[in-house]
Amino acid sequence: MKVMFRGIAMLCVLQLLFFTGTAHSQERDSATVGNHKILYGLHAGFSPNTVDLYSTQGGVAHALEEGNHTICTSGFRFAVIGEIPLNRHLSLRAMPGVSLFKSNWEPGNVSVPTSPSTDYKVESVCGELPVDVKFIAIRWGNLEPYLVSGLSYSFDFASLRNDSDDGSIQSLNAHGLRFSFGWGVDWYTRYLKIGFEFKAGYELLPPHTSGGDHTNPFYFHDSKGFYIGLNIEA
């Protein structure tokens, strides 16, 4: 687990160094952020997710039909931003980053052996690459509202583990693909663009339940989630 977190941290640092170096080397049309050809920045946000729980029978994962089969998990997301304005009302944005969430779950009346613990941990550490299109409205002074929609590919690093001796529940799918849409507002200063954003996301890939290779007692699958975040670009 420590090696995994070190790898994720190194990935984020390398991404940040790449974007920072590129930002310093690009040519600017003007000192104001609104005239930059490419915008770079950072994102931090809160991301509660809804997950569906599955139990294993004969190596095949089955959706729970009793007890708490759907729970809400709280998480956080950190990313770097690269945004290319295409015209006055349209821009293309990529936000590679890392998403983490964790929650506790008690099986309750589920008639499945709960060894090694009756208090399971639903947790995930994902690398994500969202690509969004921003539809920008007319600017009101220094404020610029917008709509945003796109796709996000994710890979669950926790799924690389081969056991769950500590009672953690792994994801059914190592790979994920989400469709998201939402709205936000950007506030322009001379050198920075500060944005507040709200998005809803829905998982497009079905859960991988067959194959007979499920050895843990429980698994989870993302269904939908929400994102509330702060963006800072320059």
PDB file of C-alpha atoms in Angstrom:
ATOM      1  CA  MET A   1       0.000   0.000   0.000  1.00  0.00           C
ATOM      2  CA  LYS A   2       2.837   2.431   0.836  1.00  0.00           C
ATOM      3  CA  VAL A   3       4.481   1.708  -2.510  1.00  0.00           C
ATOM      4  CA  MET A   4       1.201   2.387  -4.291  1.00  0.00           C
ATOM      5  CA  PHE A   5       0.721   5.753  -2.595  1.00  0.00           C
ATOM      6  CA  ARG A   6       4.328   6.720  -3.347  1.00  0.00           C
ATOM      7  CA  GLY A   7       3.778   5.889  -6.996  1.00  0.00           C
ATOM      8  CA  ILE A   8       0.608   7.979  -7.123  1.00  0.00           C
ATOM      9  CA  ALA A   9       2.350  10.901  -5.429  1.00  0.00           C
ATOM     10  CA  MET A  10       5.247  10.697  -7.893  1.00  0.00           C
ATOM     11  CA  LEU A  11       2.771  10.625 -10.805  1.00  0.00           C
ATOM     12  CA  CYS A  12       1.099  13.796  -9.574  1.00  0.00           C
ATOM     13  CA  VAL A  13       4.433  15.558  -9.060  1.00  0.00           C
ATOM     14  CA  LEU A  14       5.606  14.660 -12.575  1.00  0.00           C
ATOM     15  CA  GLN A  15       2.325  15.878 -14.075  1.00  0.00           C
ATOM     16  CA  LEU A  16       2.585  19.138 -12.164  1.00  0.00           C
ATOM     17  CA  LEU A  17       6.209  19.700 -13.227  1.00  0.00           C
ATOM     18  CA  PHE A  18       5.302  19.003 -16.854  1.00  0.00           C
ATOM     19  CA  PHE A  19       2.432  21.458 -16.919  1.00  0.00           C
ATOM     20  CA  THR A  20       4.379  24.100 -14.992  1.00  0.00           C
ATOM     21  CA  GLY A  21       7.355  23.881 -17.353  1.00  0.00           C
ATOM     22  CA  THR A  22       5.141  24.042 -20.419  1.00  0.00           C
ATOM     23  CA  ALA A  23       3.232  27.012 -19.010  1.00  0.00           C
ATOM     24  CA  HIS A  24       6.414  29.006 -18.488  1.00  0.00           C
ATOM     25  CA  SER A  25       7.657  28.251 -21.979  1.00  0.00           C
ATOM     26  CA  GLN A  26       4.509  29.194 -23.890  1.00  0.00           C
ATOM     27  CA  GLU A  27       4.075  32.586 -25.545  1.00  0.00           C
ATOM     28  CA  ARG A  28       1.472  34.920 -24.046  1.00  0.00           C
ATOM     29  CA  ASP A  29      -0.615  37.348 -26.086  1.00  0.00           C
ATOM     30  CA  SER A  30      -1.277  39.474 -23.012  1.00  0.00           C
ATOM     31  CA  ALA A  31      -0.566  39.627 -19.307  1.00  0.00           C
ATOM     32  CA  THR A  32      -4.265  39.043 -18.519  1.00  0.00           C
ATOM     33  CA  VAL A  33      -5.381  35.455 -17.990  1.00  0.00           C
ATOM     34  CA  GLY A  34      -8.373  35.873 -20.291  1.00  0.00           C
ATOM     35  CA  ASN A  35      -6.073  36.144 -23.320  1.00  0.00           C
ATOM     36  CA  HIS A  36      -3.877  33.120 -22.680  1.00  0.00           C
ATOM     37  CA  LYS A  37      -3.767  30.529 -25.456  1.00  0.00           C
ATOM     38  CA  ILE A  38      -3.483  27.665 -22.958  1.00  0.00           C
ATOM     39  CA  LEU A  39      -4.470  27.666 -19.287  1.00  0.00           C
ATOM     40  CA  TYR A  40      -2.812  25.487 -16.622  1.00  0.00           C
ATOM     41  CA  GLY A  41      -3.856  25.011 -13.047  1.00  0.00           C
ATOM     42  CA  LEU A  42      -4.805  22.887 -10.065  1.00  0.00           C
ATOM     43  CA  HIS A  43      -8.067  21.292  -8.933  1.00  0.00           C
ATOM     44  CA  ALA A  44      -9.205  20.098  -5.501  1.00  0.00           C
ATOM     45  CA  GLY A  45     -12.650  18.780  -4.759  1.00  0.00           C
ATOM     46  CA  PHE A  46     -15.033  16.727  -2.629  1.00  0.00           C
ATOM     47  CA  SER A  47     -16.616  13.711  -4.345  1.00  0.00           C
ATOM     48  CA  PRO A  48     -19.290  11.603  -2.615  1.00  0.00           C
ATOM     49  CA  ASN A  49     -20.049   8.411  -4.555  1.00  0.00           C
ATOM     50  CA  THR A  50     -22.805   5.819  -4.509  1.00  0.00           C
ATOM     51  CA  VAL A  51     -21.593   2.216  -4.762  1.00  0.00           C
ATOM     52  CA  ASP A  52     -23.495  -1.058  -5.154  1.00  0.00           C
ATOM     53  CA  LEU A  53     -22.288  -4.041  -3.096  1.00  0.00           C
ATOM     54  CA  TYR A  54     -21.847  -7.616  -4.331  1.00  0.00           C
ATOM     55  CA  SER A  55     -21.242 -10.949  -2.580  1.00  0.00           C
ATOM     56  CA  THR A  56     -19.217 -13.866  -3.959  1.00  0.00           C
ATOM     57  CA  GLN A  57     -20.741 -17.298  -4.549  1.00  0.00           C
ATOM     58  CA  GLY A  58     -18.746 -19.932  -6.416  1.00  0.00           C
ATOM     59  CA  GLY A  59     -16.321 -17.338  -7.742  1.00  0.00           C
ATOM     60  CA  VAL A  60     -19.107 -15.239  -9.270  1.00  0.00           C
ATOM     61  CA  ALA A  61     -20.181 -11.896  -7.834  1.00  0.00           C
ATOM     62  CA  HIS A  62     -23.906 -11.439  -7.187  1.00  0.00           C
ATOM     63  CA  ALA A  63     -25.663  -8.188  -6.331  1.00  0.00           C
ATOM     64  CA  LEU A  64     -26.863  -8.087  -2.733  1.00  0.00           C
ATOM     65  CA  GLU A  65     -30.627  -8.216  -2.389  1.00  0.00           C
ATOM     66  CA  GLU A  66     -30.803  -7.835   1.374  1.00  0.00           C
ATOM     67  CA  GLY A  67     -29.202  -5.609   3.988  1.00  0.00           C
ATOM     68  CA  ASN A  68     -27.379  -2.423   3.009  1.00  0.00           C
ATOM     69  CA  HIS A  69     -26.673  -3.172  -0.657  1.00  0.00           C
ATOM     70  CA  THR A  70     -26.057   0.435  -1.715  1.00  0.00           C
ATOM     71  CA  ILE A  71     -24.025   2.889   0.350  1.00  0.00           C
ATOM     72  CA  CYS A  72     -22.612   6.380  -0.033  1.00  0.00           C
ATOM     73  CA  THR A  73     -18.859   6.919   0.279  1.00  0.00           C
ATOM     74  CA  SER A  74     -17.081  10.232   0.748  1.00  0.00           C
ATOM     75  CA  GLY A  75     -13.924  11.048  -1.161  1.00  0.00           C
ATOM     76  CA  PHE A  76     -11.522  13.697  -2.388  1.00  0.00           C
ATOM     77  CA  ARG A  77     -10.002  14.458  -5.764  1.00  0.00           C
ATOM     78  CA  PHE A  78      -6.765  16.270  -6.671  1.00  0.00           C
ATOM     79  CA  ALA A  79      -5.784  17.056 -10.258  1.00  0.00           C
ATOM     80  CA  VAL A  80      -3.836  19.300 -12.587  1.00  0.00           C
ATOM     81  CA  ILE A  81      -5.647  21.211 -15.334  1.00  0.00           C
ATOM     82  CA  GLY A  82      -4.853  21.875 -18.965  1.00  0.00           C
ATOM     83  CA  GLU A  83      -7.436  23.969 -20.844  1.00  0.00           C
ATOM     84  CA  ILE A  84      -7.416  25.144 -24.467  1.00  0.00           C
ATOM     85  CA  PRO A  85      -9.916  27.886 -25.420  1.00  0.00           C
ATOM     86  CA  LEU A  86     -11.296  27.022 -28.879  1.00  0.00           C
ATOM     87  CA  ASN A  87     -13.315  30.208 -29.289  1.00  0.00           C
ATOM     88  CA  ARG A  88     -15.140  32.764 -27.164  1.00  0.00           C
ATOM     89  CA  HIS A  89     -17.800  30.269 -25.992  1.00  0.00           C
ATOM     90  CA  LEU A  90     -16.080  26.877 -26.181  1.00  0.00           C
ATOM     91  CA  SER A  91     -12.987  25.273 -24.637  1.00  0.00           C
ATOM     92  CA  LEU A  92     -11.461  21.803 -24.272  1.00  0.00           C
ATOM     93  CA  ARG A  93     -10.132  20.716 -20.871  1.00  0.00           C
ATOM     94  CA  ALA A  94      -8.180  17.736 -19.462  1.00  0.00           C
ATOM     95  CA  MET A  95      -7.811  17.149 -15.713  1.00  0.00           C
ATOM     96  CA  PRO A  96      -5.523  14.157 -14.923  1.00  0.00           C
ATOM     97  CA  GLY A  97      -5.463  13.411 -11.222  1.00  0.00           C
ATOM     98  CA  VAL A  98      -6.095  11.053  -8.325  1.00  0.00           C
ATOM     99  CA  SER A  99      -9.381  10.304  -6.573  1.00  0.00           C
ATOM    100  CA  LEU A 100      -9.610   8.694  -3.129  1.00  0.00           C
ATOM    101  CA  PHE A 101     -12.670   7.562  -1.190  1.00  0.00           C
ATOM    102  CA  LYS A 102     -13.331   5.366   1.816  1.00  0.00           C
ATOM    103  CA  SER A 103     -16.289   4.276   3.930  1.00  0.00           C
ATOM    104  CA  ASN A 104     -17.184   1.578   6.460  1.00  0.00           C
ATOM    105  CA  TRP A 105     -19.901  -1.013   5.860  1.00  0.00           C
ATOM    106  CA  GLU A 106     -21.509  -3.533   8.188  1.00  0.00           C
ATOM    107  CA  PRO A 107     -23.109  -6.544   6.427  1.00  0.00           C
ATOM    108  CA  GLY A 108     -26.098  -6.515   8.780  1.00  0.00           C
ATOM    109  CA  ASN A 109     -28.536  -9.310   7.869  1.00  0.00           C
ATOM    110  CA  VAL A 110     -26.639 -10.484   4.788  1.00  0.00           C
ATOM    111  CA  SER A 111     -26.458 -14.295   4.988  1.00  0.00           C
ATOM    112  CA  VAL A 112     -22.824 -14.512   3.858  1.00  0.00           C
ATOM    113  CA  PRO A 113     -19.825 -15.371   6.068  1.00  0.00           C
ATOM    114  CA  THR A 114     -18.282 -12.079   7.210  1.00  0.00           C
ATOM    115  CA  SER A 115     -14.783 -13.321   8.101  1.00  0.00           C
ATOM    116  CA  PRO A 116     -12.302 -11.732   8.809  1.00  0.00           C
ATOM    117  CA  SER A 117     -14.344  -8.802  10.133  1.00  0.00           C
ATOM    118  CA  THR A 118     -17.944  -7.624  10.416  1.00  0.00           C
ATOM    119  CA  ASP A 119     -16.834  -4.058   9.761  1.00  0.00           C
ATOM    120  CA  TYR A 120     -15.628  -3.850   6.155  1.00  0.00           C
ATOM    121  CA  LYS A 121     -13.863  -0.929   4.487  1.00  0.00           C
ATOM    122  CA  VAL A 122     -15.093   0.179   1.069  1.00  0.00           C
ATOM    123  CA  GLU A 123     -12.112   2.040  -0.352  1.00  0.00           C
ATOM    124  CA  SER A 124     -10.575   3.023  -3.646  1.00  0.00           C
ATOM    125  CA  VAL A 125      -7.550   4.925  -4.984  1.00  0.00           C
ATOM    126  CA  CYS A 126      -8.062   5.790  -8.653  1.00  0.00           C
ATOM    127  CA  GLY A 127      -6.011   7.507 -11.289  1.00  0.00           C
ATOM    128  CA  GLU A 128      -8.367   9.503 -13.498  1.00  0.00           C
ATOM    129  CA  LEU A 129      -8.255  11.313 -16.837  1.00  0.00           C
ATOM    130  CA  PRO A 130     -11.389  13.415 -17.454  1.00  0.00           C
ATOM    131  CA  VAL A 131     -11.695  15.182 -20.804  1.00  0.00           C
ATOM    132  CA  ASP A 132     -14.425  17.842 -20.822  1.00  0.00           C
ATOM    133  CA  VAL A 133     -15.962  20.360 -23.165  1.00  0.00           C
ATOM    134  CA  LYS A 134     -16.898  23.695 -21.591  1.00  0.00           C
ATOM    135  CA  PHE A 135     -19.805  25.704 -23.034  1.00  0.00           C
ATOM    136  CA  ILE A 136     -19.178  29.273 -21.884  1.00  0.00           C
ATOM    137  CA  ALA A 137     -21.938  31.856 -21.460  1.00  0.00           C
ATOM    138  CA  ILE A 138     -21.629  35.617 -21.775  1.00  0.00           C
ATOM    139  CA  ARG A 139     -19.285  37.097 -19.168  1.00  0.00           C
ATOM    140  CA  TRP A 140     -20.845  39.370 -16.544  1.00  0.00           C
ATOM    141  CA  GLY A 141     -18.059  41.655 -15.406  1.00  0.00           C
ATOM    142  CA  ASN A 142     -15.404  39.320 -13.992  1.00  0.00           C
ATOM    143  CA  LEU A 143     -17.799  36.362 -13.682  1.00  0.00           C
ATOM    144  CA  GLU A 144     -18.246  33.762 -16.424  1.00  0.00           C
ATOM    145  CA  PRO A 145     -20.835  30.958 -15.942  1.00  0.00           C
ATOM    146  CA  TYR A 146     -20.501  27.781 -17.993  1.00  0.00           C
ATOM    147  CA  LEU A 147     -21.824  24.283 -18.610  1.00  0.00           C
ATOM    148  CA  VAL A 148     -19.443  21.314 -18.782  1.00  0.00           C
ATOM    149  CA  SER A 149     -19.753  17.746 -20.037  1.00  0.00           C
ATOM    150  CA  GLY A 150     -17.381  14.920 -20.924  1.00  0.00           C
ATOM    151  CA  LEU A 151     -15.947  11.467 -20.309  1.00  0.00           C
ATOM    152  CA  SER A 152     -13.553  10.288 -17.603  1.00  0.00           C
ATOM    153  CA  TYR A 153     -11.389   7.165 -17.737  1.00  0.00           C
ATOM    154  CA  SER A 154     -10.213   5.747 -14.407  1.00  0.00           C
ATOM    155  CA  PHE A 155      -8.015   2.932 -13.142  1.00  0.00           C
ATOM    156  CA  ASP A 156      -8.441   1.571  -9.616  1.00  0.00           C
ATOM    157  CA  PHE A 157      -4.974   1.018  -8.101  1.00  0.00           C
ATOM    158  CA  ALA A 158      -6.489  -0.820  -5.119  1.00  0.00           C
ATOM    159  CA  SER A 159      -7.703  -3.560  -7.483  1.00  0.00           C
ATOM    160  CA  LEU A 160      -4.070  -4.636  -7.947  1.00  0.00           C
ATOM    161  CA  ARG A 161      -4.118  -6.144  -4.467  1.00  0.00           C
ATOM    162  CA  ASN A 162      -4.466  -9.923  -4.326  1.00  0.00           C
ATOM    163  CA  ASP A 163      -6.046 -10.200  -0.902  1.00  0.00           C
ATOM    164  CA  SER A 164      -8.311  -8.427   1.553  1.00  0.00           C
ATOM    165  CA  ASP A 165      -6.965  -9.715   4.859  1.00  0.00           C
ATOM    166  CA  ASP A 166      -7.597  -6.358   6.479  1.00  0.00           C
ATOM    167  CA  GLY A 167     -11.296  -6.488   5.613  1.00  0.00           C
ATOM    168  CA  SER A 168     -11.164  -4.053   2.679  1.00  0.00           C
ATOM    169  CA  ILE A 169     -13.604  -4.425  -0.206  1.00  0.00           C
ATOM    170  CA  GLN A 170     -12.193  -4.110  -3.713  1.00  0.00           C
ATOM    171  CA  SER A 171     -13.823  -2.804  -6.862  1.00  0.00           C
ATOM    172  CA  LEU A 172     -15.297  -5.252  -9.373  1.00  0.00           C
ATOM    173  CA  ASN A 173     -13.854  -3.218 -12.260  1.00  0.00           C
ATOM    174  CA  ALA A 174     -10.222  -2.160 -12.408  1.00  0.00           C
ATOM    175  CA  HIS A 175     -11.098   0.143 -15.331  1.00  0.00           C
ATOM    176  CA  GLY A 176     -13.937   2.638 -15.363  1.00  0.00           C
ATOM    177  CA  LEU A 177     -15.543   5.061 -17.800  1.00  0.00           C
ATOM    178  CA  ARG A 178     -17.857   7.793 -16.598  1.00  0.00           C
ATOM    179  CA  PHE A 179     -20.067  10.308 -18.329  1.00  0.00           C
ATOM    180  CA  SER A 180     -20.337  13.574 -16.432  1.00  0.00           C
ATOM    181  CA  PHE A 181     -22.098  16.898 -16.804  1.00  0.00           C
ATOM    182  CA  GLY A 182     -22.531  19.954 -14.647  1.00  0.00           C
ATOM    183  CA  TRP A 183     -22.144  23.684 -14.315  1.00  0.00           C
ATOM    184  CA  GLY A 184     -19.719  26.170 -12.858  1.00  0.00           C
ATOM    185  CA  VAL A 185     -18.642  29.776 -12.705  1.00  0.00           C
ATOM    186  CA  ASP A 186     -15.194  31.322 -13.248  1.00  0.00           C
ATOM    187  CA  TRP A 187     -14.023  34.497 -11.579  1.00  0.00           C
ATOM    188  CA  TYR A 188     -11.320  36.371 -13.512  1.00  0.00           C
ATOM    189  CA  THR A 189      -8.552  38.353 -11.893  1.00  0.00           C
ATOM    190  CA  ARG A 190      -5.606  39.834 -13.766  1.00  0.00           C
ATOM    191  CA  TYR A 191      -3.341  36.817 -13.318  1.00  0.00           C
ATOM    192  CA  LEU A 192      -5.632  33.988 -12.148  1.00  0.00           C
ATOM    193  CA  LYS A 193      -8.954  32.397 -13.023  1.00  0.00           C
ATOM    194  CA  ILE A 194     -10.708  30.910  -9.983  1.00  0.00           C
ATOM    195  CA  GLY A 195     -13.627  28.571 -10.619  1.00  0.00           C
ATOM    196  CA  PHE A 196     -16.284  26.790  -8.577  1.00  0.00           C
ATOM    197  CA  GLU A 197     -17.763  23.688 -10.216  1.00  0.00           C
ATOM    198  CA  PHE A 198     -20.478  21.093  -9.578  1.00  0.00           C
ATOM    199  CA  LYS A 199     -20.701  17.885 -11.652  1.00  0.00           C
ATOM    200  CA  ALA A 200     -22.664  14.640 -11.629  1.00  0.00           C
ATOM    201  CA  GLY A 201     -21.099  11.455 -13.004  1.00  0.00           C
ATOM    202  CA  TYR A 202     -22.535   8.092 -14.093  1.00  0.00           C
ATOM    203  CA  GLU A 203     -20.574   4.885 -14.638  1.00  0.00           C
ATOM    204  CA  LEU A 204     -20.963   3.517 -18.188  1.00  0.00           C
ATOM    205  CA  LEU A 205     -19.187   0.146 -17.891  1.00  0.00           C
ATOM    206  CA  PRO A 206     -21.191  -2.768 -16.408  1.00  0.00           C
ATOM    207  CA  PRO A 207     -19.771  -4.603 -13.366  1.00  0.00           C
ATOM    208  CA  HIS A 208     -17.442  -7.523 -14.062  1.00  0.00           C
ATOM    209  CA  THR A 209     -19.308 -10.234 -12.141  1.00  0.00           C
ATOM    210  CA  SER A 210     -18.567 -13.449 -14.062  1.00  0.00           C
ATOM    211  CA  GLY A 211     -15.401 -15.422 -14.785  1.00  0.00           C
ATOM    212  CA  GLY A 212     -15.166 -17.375 -11.528  1.00  0.00           C
ATOM    213  CA  ASP A 213     -12.101 -15.412 -10.348  1.00  0.00           C
ATOM    214  CA  HIS A 214     -13.716 -13.524  -7.464  1.00  0.00           C
ATOM    215  CA  THR A 215     -12.127 -14.853  -4.266  1.00  0.00           C
ATOM    216  CA  ASN A 216     -13.057 -12.139  -1.740  1.00  0.00           C
ATOM    217  CA  PRO A 217     -16.401 -12.302   0.111  1.00  0.00           C
ATOM    218  CA  PHE A 218     -17.564  -8.850  -1.029  1.00  0.00           C
ATOM    219  CA  TYR A 219     -16.948  -6.395  -3.872  1.00  0.00           C
ATOM    220  CA  PHE A 220     -18.344  -3.015  -4.889  1.00  0.00           C
ATOM    221  CA  HIS A 221     -19.179  -1.256  -8.143  1.00  0.00           C
ATOM    222  CA  ASP A 222     -19.461   2.506  -8.722  1.00  0.00           C
ATOM    223  CA  SER A 223     -22.859   3.628  -9.923  1.00  0.00           C
ATOM    224  CA  LYS A 224     -22.965   7.427  -9.719  1.00  0.00           C
ATOM    225  CA  GLY A 225     -21.289  10.281  -7.944  1.00  0.00           C
ATOM    226  CA  PHE A 226     -21.087  14.027  -7.509  1.00  0.00           C
ATOM    227  CA  TYR A 227     -18.150  16.426  -7.631  1.00  0.00           C
ATOM    228  CA  ILE A 228     -17.843  19.796  -5.935  1.00  0.00           C
ATOM    229  CA  GLY A 229     -14.522  21.411  -6.654  1.00  0.00           C
ATOM    230  CA  LEU A 230     -12.340  24.495  -6.825  1.00  0.00           C
ATOM    231  CA  ASN A 231     -10.191  25.266  -9.891  1.00  0.00           C
ATOM    232  CA  ILE A 232      -7.299  27.722 -10.050  1.00  0.00           C
ATOM    233  CA  GLU A 233      -5.837  28.431 -13.511  1.00  0.00           C
ATOM    234  CA  ALA A 234      -3.281  30.827 -14.973  1.00  0.00           C
TER     235      ALA A 234
END
